[in-house]
XYZ file of C-alpha atoms in Angstrom:
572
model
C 27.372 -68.861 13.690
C 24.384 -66.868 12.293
C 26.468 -63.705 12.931
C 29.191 -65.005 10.810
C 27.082 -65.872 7.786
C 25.613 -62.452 8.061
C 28.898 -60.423 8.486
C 30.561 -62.662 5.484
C 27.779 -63.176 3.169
C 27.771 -66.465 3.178
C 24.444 -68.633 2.411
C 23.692 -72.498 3.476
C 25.617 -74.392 1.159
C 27.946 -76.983 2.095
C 31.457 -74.677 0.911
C 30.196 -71.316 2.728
C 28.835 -73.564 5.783
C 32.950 -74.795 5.715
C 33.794 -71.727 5.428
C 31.514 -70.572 8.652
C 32.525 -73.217 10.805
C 36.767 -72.087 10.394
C 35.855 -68.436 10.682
C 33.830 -69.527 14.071
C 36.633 -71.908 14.991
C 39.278 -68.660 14.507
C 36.978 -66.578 16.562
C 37.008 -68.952 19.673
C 40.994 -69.917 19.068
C 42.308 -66.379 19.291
C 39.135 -64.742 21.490
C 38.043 -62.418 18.925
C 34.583 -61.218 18.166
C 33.388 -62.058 14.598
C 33.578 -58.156 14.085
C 37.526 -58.066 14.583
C 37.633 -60.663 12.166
C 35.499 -59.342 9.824
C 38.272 -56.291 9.985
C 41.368 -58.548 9.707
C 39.764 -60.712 6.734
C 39.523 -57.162 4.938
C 42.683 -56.233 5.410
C 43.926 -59.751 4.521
C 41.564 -59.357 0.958
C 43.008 -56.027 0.235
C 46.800 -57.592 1.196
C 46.706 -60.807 -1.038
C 44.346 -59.262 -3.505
C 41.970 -61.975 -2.778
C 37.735 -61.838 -3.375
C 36.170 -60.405 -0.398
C 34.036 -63.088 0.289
C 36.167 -65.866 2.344
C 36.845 -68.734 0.652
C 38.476 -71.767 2.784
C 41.916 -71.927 1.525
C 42.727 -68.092 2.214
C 40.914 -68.304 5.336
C 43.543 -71.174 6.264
C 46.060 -68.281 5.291
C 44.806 -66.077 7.452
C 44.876 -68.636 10.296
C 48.733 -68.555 9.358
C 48.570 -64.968 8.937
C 46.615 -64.238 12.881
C 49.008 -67.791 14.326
C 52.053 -65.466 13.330
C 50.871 -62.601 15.219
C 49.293 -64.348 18.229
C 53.464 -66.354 18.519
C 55.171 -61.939 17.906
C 52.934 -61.165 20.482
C 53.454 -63.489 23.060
C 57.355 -63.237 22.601
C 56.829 -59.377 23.585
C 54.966 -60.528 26.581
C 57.245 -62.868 27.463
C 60.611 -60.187 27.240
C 58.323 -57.127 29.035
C 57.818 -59.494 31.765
C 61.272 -60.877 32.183
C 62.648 -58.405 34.649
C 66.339 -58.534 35.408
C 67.246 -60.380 39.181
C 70.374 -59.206 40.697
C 71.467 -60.144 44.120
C 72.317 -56.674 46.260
C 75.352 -56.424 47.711
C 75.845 -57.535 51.657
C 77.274 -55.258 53.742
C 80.859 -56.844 55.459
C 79.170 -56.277 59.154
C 82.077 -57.608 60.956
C 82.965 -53.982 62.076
C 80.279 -52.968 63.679
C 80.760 -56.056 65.876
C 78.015 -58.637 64.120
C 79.138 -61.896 63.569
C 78.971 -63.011 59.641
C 80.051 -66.756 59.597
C 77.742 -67.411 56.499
C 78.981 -64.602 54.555
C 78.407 -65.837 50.145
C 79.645 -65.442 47.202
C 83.197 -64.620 48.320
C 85.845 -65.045 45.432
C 87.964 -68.021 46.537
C 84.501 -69.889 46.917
C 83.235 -68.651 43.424
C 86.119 -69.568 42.010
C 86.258 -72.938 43.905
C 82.961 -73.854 42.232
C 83.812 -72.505 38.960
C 86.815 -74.972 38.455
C 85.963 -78.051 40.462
C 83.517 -78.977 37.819
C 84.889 -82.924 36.886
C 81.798 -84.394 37.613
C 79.578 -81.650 36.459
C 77.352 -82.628 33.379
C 78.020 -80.748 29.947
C 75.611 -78.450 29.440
C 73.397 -78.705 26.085
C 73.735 -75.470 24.038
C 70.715 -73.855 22.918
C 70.120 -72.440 19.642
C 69.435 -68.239 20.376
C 66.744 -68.034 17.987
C 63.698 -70.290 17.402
C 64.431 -69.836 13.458
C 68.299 -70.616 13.961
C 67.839 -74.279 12.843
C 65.589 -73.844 10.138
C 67.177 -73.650 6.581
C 66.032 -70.167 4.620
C 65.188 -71.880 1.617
C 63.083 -74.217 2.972
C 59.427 -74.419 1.397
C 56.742 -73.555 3.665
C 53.094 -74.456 3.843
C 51.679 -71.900 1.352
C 54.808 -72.666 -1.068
C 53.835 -76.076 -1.532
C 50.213 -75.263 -2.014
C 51.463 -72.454 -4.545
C 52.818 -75.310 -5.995
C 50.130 -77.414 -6.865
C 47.525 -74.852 -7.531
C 44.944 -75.487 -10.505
C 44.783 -72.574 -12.552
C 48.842 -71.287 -13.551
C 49.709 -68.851 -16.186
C 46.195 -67.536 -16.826
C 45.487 -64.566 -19.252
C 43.634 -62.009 -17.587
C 44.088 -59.334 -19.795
C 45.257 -58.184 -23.324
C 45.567 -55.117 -25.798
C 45.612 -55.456 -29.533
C 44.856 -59.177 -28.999
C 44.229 -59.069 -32.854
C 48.073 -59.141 -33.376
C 50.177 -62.429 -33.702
C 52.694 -63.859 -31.253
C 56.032 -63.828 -32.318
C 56.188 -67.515 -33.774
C 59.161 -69.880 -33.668
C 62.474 -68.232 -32.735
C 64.802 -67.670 -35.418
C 68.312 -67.246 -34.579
C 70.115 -65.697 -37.811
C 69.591 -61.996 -36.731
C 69.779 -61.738 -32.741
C 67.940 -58.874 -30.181
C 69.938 -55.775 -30.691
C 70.085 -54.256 -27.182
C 71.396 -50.591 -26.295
C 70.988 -47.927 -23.548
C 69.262 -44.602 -25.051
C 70.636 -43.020 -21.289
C 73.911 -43.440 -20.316
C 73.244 -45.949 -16.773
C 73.847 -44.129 -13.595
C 77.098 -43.962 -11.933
C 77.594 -44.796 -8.099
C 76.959 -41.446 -6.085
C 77.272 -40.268 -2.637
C 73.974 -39.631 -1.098
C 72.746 -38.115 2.218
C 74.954 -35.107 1.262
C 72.548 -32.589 -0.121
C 72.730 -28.825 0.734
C 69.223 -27.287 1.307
C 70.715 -24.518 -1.185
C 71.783 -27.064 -3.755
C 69.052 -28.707 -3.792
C 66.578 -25.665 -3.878
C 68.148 -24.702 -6.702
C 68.077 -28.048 -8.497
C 64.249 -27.767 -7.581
C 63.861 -24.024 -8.720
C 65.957 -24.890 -11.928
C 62.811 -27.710 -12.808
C 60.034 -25.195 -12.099
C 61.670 -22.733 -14.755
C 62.140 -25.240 -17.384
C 58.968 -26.558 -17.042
C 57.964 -22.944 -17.006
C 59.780 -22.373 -20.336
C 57.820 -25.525 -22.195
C 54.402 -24.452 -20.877
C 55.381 -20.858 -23.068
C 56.785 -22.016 -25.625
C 53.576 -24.639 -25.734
C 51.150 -21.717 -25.055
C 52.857 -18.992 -27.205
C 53.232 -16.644 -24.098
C 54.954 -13.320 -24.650
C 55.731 -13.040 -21.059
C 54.993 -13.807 -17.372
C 54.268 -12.190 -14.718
C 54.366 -11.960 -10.947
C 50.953 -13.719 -9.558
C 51.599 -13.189 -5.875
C 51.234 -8.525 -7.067
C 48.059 -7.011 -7.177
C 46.925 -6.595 -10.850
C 43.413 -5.625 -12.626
C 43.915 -7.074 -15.929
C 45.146 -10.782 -16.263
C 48.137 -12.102 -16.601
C 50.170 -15.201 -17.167
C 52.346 -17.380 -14.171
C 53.454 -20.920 -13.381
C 54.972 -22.272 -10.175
C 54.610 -25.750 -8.212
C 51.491 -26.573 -7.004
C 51.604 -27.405 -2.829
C 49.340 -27.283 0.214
C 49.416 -24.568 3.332
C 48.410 -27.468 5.419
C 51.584 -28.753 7.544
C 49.631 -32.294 7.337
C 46.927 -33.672 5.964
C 45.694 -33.974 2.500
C 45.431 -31.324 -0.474
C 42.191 -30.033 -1.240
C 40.896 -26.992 -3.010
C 40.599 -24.832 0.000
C 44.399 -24.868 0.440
C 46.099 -24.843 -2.749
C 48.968 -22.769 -2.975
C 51.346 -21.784 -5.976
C 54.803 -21.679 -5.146
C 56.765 -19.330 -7.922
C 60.769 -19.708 -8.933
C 62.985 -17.124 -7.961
C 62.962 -15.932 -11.347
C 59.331 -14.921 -11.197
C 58.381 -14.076 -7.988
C 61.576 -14.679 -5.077
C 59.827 -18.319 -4.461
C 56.977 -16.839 -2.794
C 53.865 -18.637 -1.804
C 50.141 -17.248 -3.268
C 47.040 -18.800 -2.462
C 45.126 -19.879 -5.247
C 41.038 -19.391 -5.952
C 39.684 -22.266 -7.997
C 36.180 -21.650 -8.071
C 35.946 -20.601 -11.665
C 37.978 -23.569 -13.244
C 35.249 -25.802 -14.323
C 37.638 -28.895 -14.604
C 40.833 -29.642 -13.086
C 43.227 -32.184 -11.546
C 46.063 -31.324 -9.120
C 48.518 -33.104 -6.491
C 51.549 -31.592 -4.528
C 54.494 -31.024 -6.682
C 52.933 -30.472 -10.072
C 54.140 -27.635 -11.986
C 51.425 -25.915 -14.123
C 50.822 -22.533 -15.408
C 47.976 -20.115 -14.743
C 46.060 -17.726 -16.217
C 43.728 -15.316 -13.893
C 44.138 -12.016 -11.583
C 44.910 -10.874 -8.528
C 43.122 -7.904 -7.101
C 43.961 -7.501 -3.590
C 47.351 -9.176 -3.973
C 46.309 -11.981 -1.350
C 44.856 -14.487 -3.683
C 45.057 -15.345 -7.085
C 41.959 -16.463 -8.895
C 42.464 -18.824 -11.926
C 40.177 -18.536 -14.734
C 42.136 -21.647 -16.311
C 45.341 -24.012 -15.517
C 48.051 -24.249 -18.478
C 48.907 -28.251 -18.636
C 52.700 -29.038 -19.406
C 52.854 -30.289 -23.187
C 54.631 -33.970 -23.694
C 58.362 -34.844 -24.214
C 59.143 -34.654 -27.243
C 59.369 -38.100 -29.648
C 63.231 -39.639 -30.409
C 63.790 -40.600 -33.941
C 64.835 -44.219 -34.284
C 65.707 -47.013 -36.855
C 63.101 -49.324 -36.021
C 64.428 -52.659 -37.587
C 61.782 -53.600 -39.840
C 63.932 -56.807 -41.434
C 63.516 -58.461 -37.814
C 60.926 -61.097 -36.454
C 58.580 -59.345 -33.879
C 60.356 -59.416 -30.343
C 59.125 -60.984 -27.394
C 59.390 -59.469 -24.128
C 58.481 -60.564 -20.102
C 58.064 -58.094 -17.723
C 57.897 -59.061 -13.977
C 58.165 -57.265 -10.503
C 59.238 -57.882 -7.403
C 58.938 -59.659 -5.025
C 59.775 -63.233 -6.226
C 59.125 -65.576 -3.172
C 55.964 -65.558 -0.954
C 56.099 -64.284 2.344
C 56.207 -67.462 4.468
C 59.869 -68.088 3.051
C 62.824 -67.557 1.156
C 62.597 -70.481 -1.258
C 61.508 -68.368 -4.309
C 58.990 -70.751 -6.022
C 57.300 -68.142 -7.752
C 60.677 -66.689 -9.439
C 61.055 -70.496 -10.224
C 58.431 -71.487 -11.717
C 58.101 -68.067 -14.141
C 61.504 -69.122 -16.140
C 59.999 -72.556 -16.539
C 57.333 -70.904 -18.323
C 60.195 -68.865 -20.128
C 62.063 -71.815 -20.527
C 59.060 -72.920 -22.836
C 58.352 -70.270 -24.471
C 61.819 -69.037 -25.037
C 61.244 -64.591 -25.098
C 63.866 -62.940 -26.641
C 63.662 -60.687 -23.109
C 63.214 -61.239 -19.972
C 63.120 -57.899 -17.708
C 63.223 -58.396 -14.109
C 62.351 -55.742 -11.814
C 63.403 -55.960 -7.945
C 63.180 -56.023 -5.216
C 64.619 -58.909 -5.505
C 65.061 -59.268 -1.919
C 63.170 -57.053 0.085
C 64.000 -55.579 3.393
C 60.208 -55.617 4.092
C 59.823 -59.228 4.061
C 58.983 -60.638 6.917
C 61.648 -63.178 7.658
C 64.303 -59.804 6.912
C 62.306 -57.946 8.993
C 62.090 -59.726 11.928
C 65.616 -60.963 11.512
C 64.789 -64.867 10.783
C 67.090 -65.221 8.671
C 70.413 -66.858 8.721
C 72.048 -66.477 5.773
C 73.546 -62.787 4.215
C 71.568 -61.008 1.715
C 74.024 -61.799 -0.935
C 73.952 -65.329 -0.253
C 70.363 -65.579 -0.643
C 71.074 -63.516 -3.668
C 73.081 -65.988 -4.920
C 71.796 -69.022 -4.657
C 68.058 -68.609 -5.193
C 68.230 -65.686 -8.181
C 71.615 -65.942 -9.718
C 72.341 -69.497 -10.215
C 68.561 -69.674 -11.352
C 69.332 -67.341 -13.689
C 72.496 -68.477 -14.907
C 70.618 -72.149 -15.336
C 67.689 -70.358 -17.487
C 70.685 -68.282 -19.579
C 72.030 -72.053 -20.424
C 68.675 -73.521 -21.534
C 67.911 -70.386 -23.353
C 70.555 -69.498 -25.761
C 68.861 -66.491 -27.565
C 67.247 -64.983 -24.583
C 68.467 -61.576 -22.551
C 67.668 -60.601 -18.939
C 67.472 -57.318 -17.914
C 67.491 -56.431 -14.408
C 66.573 -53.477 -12.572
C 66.909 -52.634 -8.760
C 64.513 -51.423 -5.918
C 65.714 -49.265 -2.966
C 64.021 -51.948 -0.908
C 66.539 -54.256 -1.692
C 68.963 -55.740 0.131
C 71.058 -56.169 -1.963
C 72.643 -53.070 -3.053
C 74.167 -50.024 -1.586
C 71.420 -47.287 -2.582
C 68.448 -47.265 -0.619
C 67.182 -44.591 -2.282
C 65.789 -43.094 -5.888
C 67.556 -42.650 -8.090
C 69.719 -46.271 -8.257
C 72.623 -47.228 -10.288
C 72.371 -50.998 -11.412
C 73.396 -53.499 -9.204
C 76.554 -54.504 -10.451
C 78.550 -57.711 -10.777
C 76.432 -59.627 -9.352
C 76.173 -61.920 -12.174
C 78.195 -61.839 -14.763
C 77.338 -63.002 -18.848
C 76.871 -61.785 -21.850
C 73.602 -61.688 -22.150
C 72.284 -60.303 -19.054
C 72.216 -56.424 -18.443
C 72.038 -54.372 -15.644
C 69.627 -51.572 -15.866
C 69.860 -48.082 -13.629
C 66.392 -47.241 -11.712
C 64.918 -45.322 -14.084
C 66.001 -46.405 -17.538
C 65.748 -45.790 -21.058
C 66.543 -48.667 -23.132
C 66.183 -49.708 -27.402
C 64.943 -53.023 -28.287
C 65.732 -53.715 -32.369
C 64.647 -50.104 -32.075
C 61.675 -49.855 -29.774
C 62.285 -47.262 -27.270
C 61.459 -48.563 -23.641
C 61.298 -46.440 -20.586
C 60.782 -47.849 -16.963
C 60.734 -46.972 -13.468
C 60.749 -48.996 -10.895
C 58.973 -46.653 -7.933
C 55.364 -46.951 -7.372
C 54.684 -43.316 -8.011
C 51.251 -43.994 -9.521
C 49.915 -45.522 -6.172
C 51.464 -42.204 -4.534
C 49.871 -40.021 -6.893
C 46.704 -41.330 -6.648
C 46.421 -40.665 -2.760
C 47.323 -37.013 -3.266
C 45.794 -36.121 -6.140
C 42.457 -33.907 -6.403
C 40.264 -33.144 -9.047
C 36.712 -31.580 -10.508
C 35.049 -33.285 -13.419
C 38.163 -34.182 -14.883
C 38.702 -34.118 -18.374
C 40.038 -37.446 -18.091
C 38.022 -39.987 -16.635
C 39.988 -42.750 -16.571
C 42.241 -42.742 -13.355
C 44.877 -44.484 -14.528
C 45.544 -42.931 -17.596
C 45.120 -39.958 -15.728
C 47.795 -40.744 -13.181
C 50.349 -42.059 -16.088
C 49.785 -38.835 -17.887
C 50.705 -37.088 -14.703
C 54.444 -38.396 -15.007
C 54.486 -37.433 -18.640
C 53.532 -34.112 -18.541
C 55.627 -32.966 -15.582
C 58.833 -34.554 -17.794
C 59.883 -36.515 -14.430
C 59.310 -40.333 -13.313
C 58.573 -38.709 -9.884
C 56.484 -35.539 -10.170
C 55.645 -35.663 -5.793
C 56.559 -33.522 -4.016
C 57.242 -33.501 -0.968
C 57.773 -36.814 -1.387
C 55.303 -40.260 -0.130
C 56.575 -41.241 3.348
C 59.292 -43.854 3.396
C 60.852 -42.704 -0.415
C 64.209 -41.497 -0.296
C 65.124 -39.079 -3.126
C 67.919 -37.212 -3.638
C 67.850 -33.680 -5.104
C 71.504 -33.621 -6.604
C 70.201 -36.525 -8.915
C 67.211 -34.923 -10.249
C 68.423 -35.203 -14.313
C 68.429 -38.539 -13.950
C 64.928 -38.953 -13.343
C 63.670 -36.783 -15.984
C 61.385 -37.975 -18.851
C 63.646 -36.787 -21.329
C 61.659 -37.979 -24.639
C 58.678 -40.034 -24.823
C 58.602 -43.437 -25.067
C 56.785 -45.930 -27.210
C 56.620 -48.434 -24.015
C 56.322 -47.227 -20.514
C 56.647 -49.656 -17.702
C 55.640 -48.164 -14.360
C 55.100 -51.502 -11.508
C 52.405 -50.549 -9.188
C 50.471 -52.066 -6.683
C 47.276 -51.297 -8.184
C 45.468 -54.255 -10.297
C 47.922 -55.153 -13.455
C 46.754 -52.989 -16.715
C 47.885 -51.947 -19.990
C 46.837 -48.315 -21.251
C 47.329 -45.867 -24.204
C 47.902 -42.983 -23.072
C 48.703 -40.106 -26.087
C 49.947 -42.832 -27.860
C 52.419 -44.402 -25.421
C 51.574 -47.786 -24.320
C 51.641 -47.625 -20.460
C 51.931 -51.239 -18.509
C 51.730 -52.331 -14.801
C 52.715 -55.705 -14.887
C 51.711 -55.940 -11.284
C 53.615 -57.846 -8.628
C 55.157 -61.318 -9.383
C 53.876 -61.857 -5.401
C 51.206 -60.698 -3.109
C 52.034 -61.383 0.273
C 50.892 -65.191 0.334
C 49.285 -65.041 -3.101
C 50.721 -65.591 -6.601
C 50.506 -62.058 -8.677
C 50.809 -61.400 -12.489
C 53.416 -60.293 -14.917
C 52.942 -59.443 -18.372
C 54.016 -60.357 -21.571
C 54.848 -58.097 -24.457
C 54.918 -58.425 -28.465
C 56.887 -55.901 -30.344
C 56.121 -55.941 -33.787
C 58.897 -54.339 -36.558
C 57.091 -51.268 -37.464
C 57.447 -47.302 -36.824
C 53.332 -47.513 -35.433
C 54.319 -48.794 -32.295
C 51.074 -47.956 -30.614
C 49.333 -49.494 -32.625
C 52.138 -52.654 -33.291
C 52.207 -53.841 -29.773
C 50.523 -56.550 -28.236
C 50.280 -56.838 -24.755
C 49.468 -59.945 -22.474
C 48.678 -60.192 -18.783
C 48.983 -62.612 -16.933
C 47.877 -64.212 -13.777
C 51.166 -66.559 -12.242
């Protein structure tokens, strides 16, 4: 026990000596040593986004969590041992002059047996799974405790609190709603040609090429990967000459278009830049020389400048609008009932926003009832009956409210496991819900709104590298990444697991800036301003067996967006 208040923290009081004696009791149920546990409670924290010192409620989830486990694992015990019996064949000895009266398993007596069966007992039919009886929308354990949990809807977080909330609704001048980018159209994918789509990719590196000198006021570039004595100007995409493993500043390579220097590779010398930040993919220019013609030594890294602003009539004769953002996924992991997704548009059924964006997946193939293949009903169905005819209920109660959705390629719902998406389709139809394409640009009475819904900031962040940074704040850092490089996913090659195809590149491209930028990541919920665009991670509506955040958004009638937003987070 002393070990286990020593690992954990936890002092003599009467909750942390509650605590001690569960953590104990886990040890001696599953026969771990308080030092395994210690690593599974971690990982559990880090999951669910939980405190790191145990408290006894999320210890009894990770009871559920380590019971789940302990039942997978005995199941694949149980099917390695099961070997297959099969009787061998006899031998008919009756020619080699050995008598075989008792001679089985001869057809007329198989068949005999088969059919002469009147007094035989019916035999009880099994279900083939353990999960086959139980109903997918059942609520679990952690549902119901989701359900009456104390604190709901908490504010955790604002910017430009200062700023009112939109007030009463007023229904004489409704939300306009329009797409600034035309939605994607269904595509075929896994049909990229290497040459197509290296010169989709060398096509991006020359037109982020031609901003950085038009930006710059360049006369010319030249070829870095030649031997020169004076310096000279280049740009290319910034990779690694390690196979695997992670960039660092020991093998940073520059990888040139055609156009400059027949997509060669030069190795790059950053020991006199004084300040930099770089991941795989980014295009950047460079300024520096080459003397040998082996490496190129940069005196100083030329940044991409920022998309251009869109003019727009911002309509100042309207009520500020209010907006809900949410991610996916809406149900916990211990089942398919969706309690979280339900109990969000009660809050919106209050509160009545003149927007409600959700952002899949809606049902993910991750989950682990999907995963493991617990689940009886299709995708669809679940679709159906626990998102759309929720939906369709709130849509009724709310006259003056829109949804948007947006896909994931986790979801199971849709053909395109991959990024880019075009929306999901008919999959509920009425007039005031929209289907959005993965990325989109959208207007709001105005308000130009850009989202993706790929966590490329969580991506970034585990490739990127950098030396006093000019930035300090990583976040900002990390959104400004995707706004310089004019694409919602700069990577490259891309995070394991992500699925993009080349032929589509256009339609991931940042092609103006936005006032709003919504990027869902798994990092901690935030809102920043970042060169006056007002970046948001709403966070995840669920964390594993936790409830998550979302965030709520004020958009007041005025051409200073920045500084005319007010933005709300919230803990569900």
């Amino acid at each position: 026990m002393s070990d286990i208040k020593q690992l954990f923290s936890l002092d003599d009081s009467s909750k942390d000596q509650e605590v001690a004696n569960e953590l104990s009791s886990l040890c001696t149920l599953y026969s771990i040593t308080p030092e395994v546990l210690k690593n599974k409670w971690e990982a559990f924290a880090l999951t669910t986004g939980c405190a790191l010192k145990p408290s006894l409620p999320y210890v009894k989830h990770l009871k559920n969590s380590l019971q789940r486990d302990f039942d997978r694992q005995m199941k694949t015990q149980k099917k390695v041992k099961r070997a297959v019996v099969t009787k061998k064949p006899r031998v008919d000895l009756s020619d080699y002059g050995i008598k075989t009266d008792n001679q089985e398993d001869s057809v007329e007596s198989f068949m005999s047996n088969m059919f002469s069966s009147s007094n035989a007992r019916p035999t009880k039919v099994m279900p083939l799974t353990p999960s086959a009886s139980l109903n997918d929308t059942q609520i679990s354990q952690v549902s119901s405790q989701f359900l009456t949990r104390k604190a709901a809807h908490v504010m955790d977080g604002q910017y430009n609190p200062h700023l009112s909330l939109r007030g009463d609704y007023t229904e004489d001048k409704p939300t306009m709603f329009n797409h600034l980018q035309d939605p994607i159209k269904p595509y075929r994918f896994m049909y990229e040609k290497t040459r197509e789509k290296a010169d989709m990719m060398d096509e991006h590196i020359d037109y982020i090429g031609s901003l950085i000198r038009e930006h710059y006021s360049i006369e010319a570039f030249a070829n870095p990967a030649r031997a020169t004595q004076e310096p000279i100007y280049a740009y290319g995409r910034i990779c690694s000459d390690a196979s695997e493993g992670r960039l660092n500043d020991q093998s940073v390579l520059l990888q040139l278009s055609r156009d400059v220097g027949m997509g060669k590779r030069v190795r790059l010398n950053l020991a006199k830049v004084s300040d930099y930040t770089l991941f795989p993919g980014q295009i950047v220019g460079v300024f520096g020389t080459n003397m040998r013609g082996d490496v190129f030594h940069v005196d100083q890294f030329l940044l991409p400048p920022m998309p251009n602003n869109i003019e727009s009539d911002i309509l100042t004769d309207r009520k500020p609008v209010e907006m809900i953002v949410a991610s996916g996924p809406y149900t916990l992991d211990d089942d398919l009932s969706y309690q979280p997704l339900e109990d969000l548009l009660k809050k919106c059924e209050q509160d009545q926003p003149n927007v409600l964006l959700l952002m899949g997946p809606f049902l993910s193939a991750h989950h682990p009832r999907v995963a493991s293949g617990k689940i009886e009903s299709m995708p669809e169905e679940v679709f159906h009956n626990q998102i759309a005819k929720r939906l369709e209920q709130f849509l009724e109660k709310s006259q003056h409210s829109h949804v948007l959705l947006m896909p994931h390629a986790d979801d199971m719902i849709q053909y395109f496991p991959l990024y880019p998406q075009p929306p999901l389709g008919n999959t509920i139809r009425h007039g005031r819900l929209h289907q959005l394409s993965n990325p989109a640009q959208i207007s709001i009475n105005g308000h130009n709104i850009s989202a993706s819904n790929m966590d490329i900031l969580f991506k970034l962040a585990k490739e990127e590298i950098s030396k006093s940074p000019e930035h300090t704040d990583r976040f900002s850092r990390l959104v400004r990444h995707v706004l310089q490089q004019h694409t919602y996913y700069p990577l490259y090659p891309h995070a394991l697991g992500d699925s993009i195809d080349a032929s589509q590149l256009v339609n991931i491209q940042v092609s103006w800036l936005p006032d709003i930028l919504i990027l869902p990541s798994q990092f901690k919920y935030f809102v920043k301003n970042v060169d006056d665009v007002v970046c948001i991670n709403p966070g995840h509506l669920c964390k594993s067996l936790a409830a998550g955040s979302y965030a709520r958004v004020v958009l007041h009638p005025t051409t200073d967006v920045n500084n005319q937003v007010r933005v709300d987070l919230f803990k569900l």
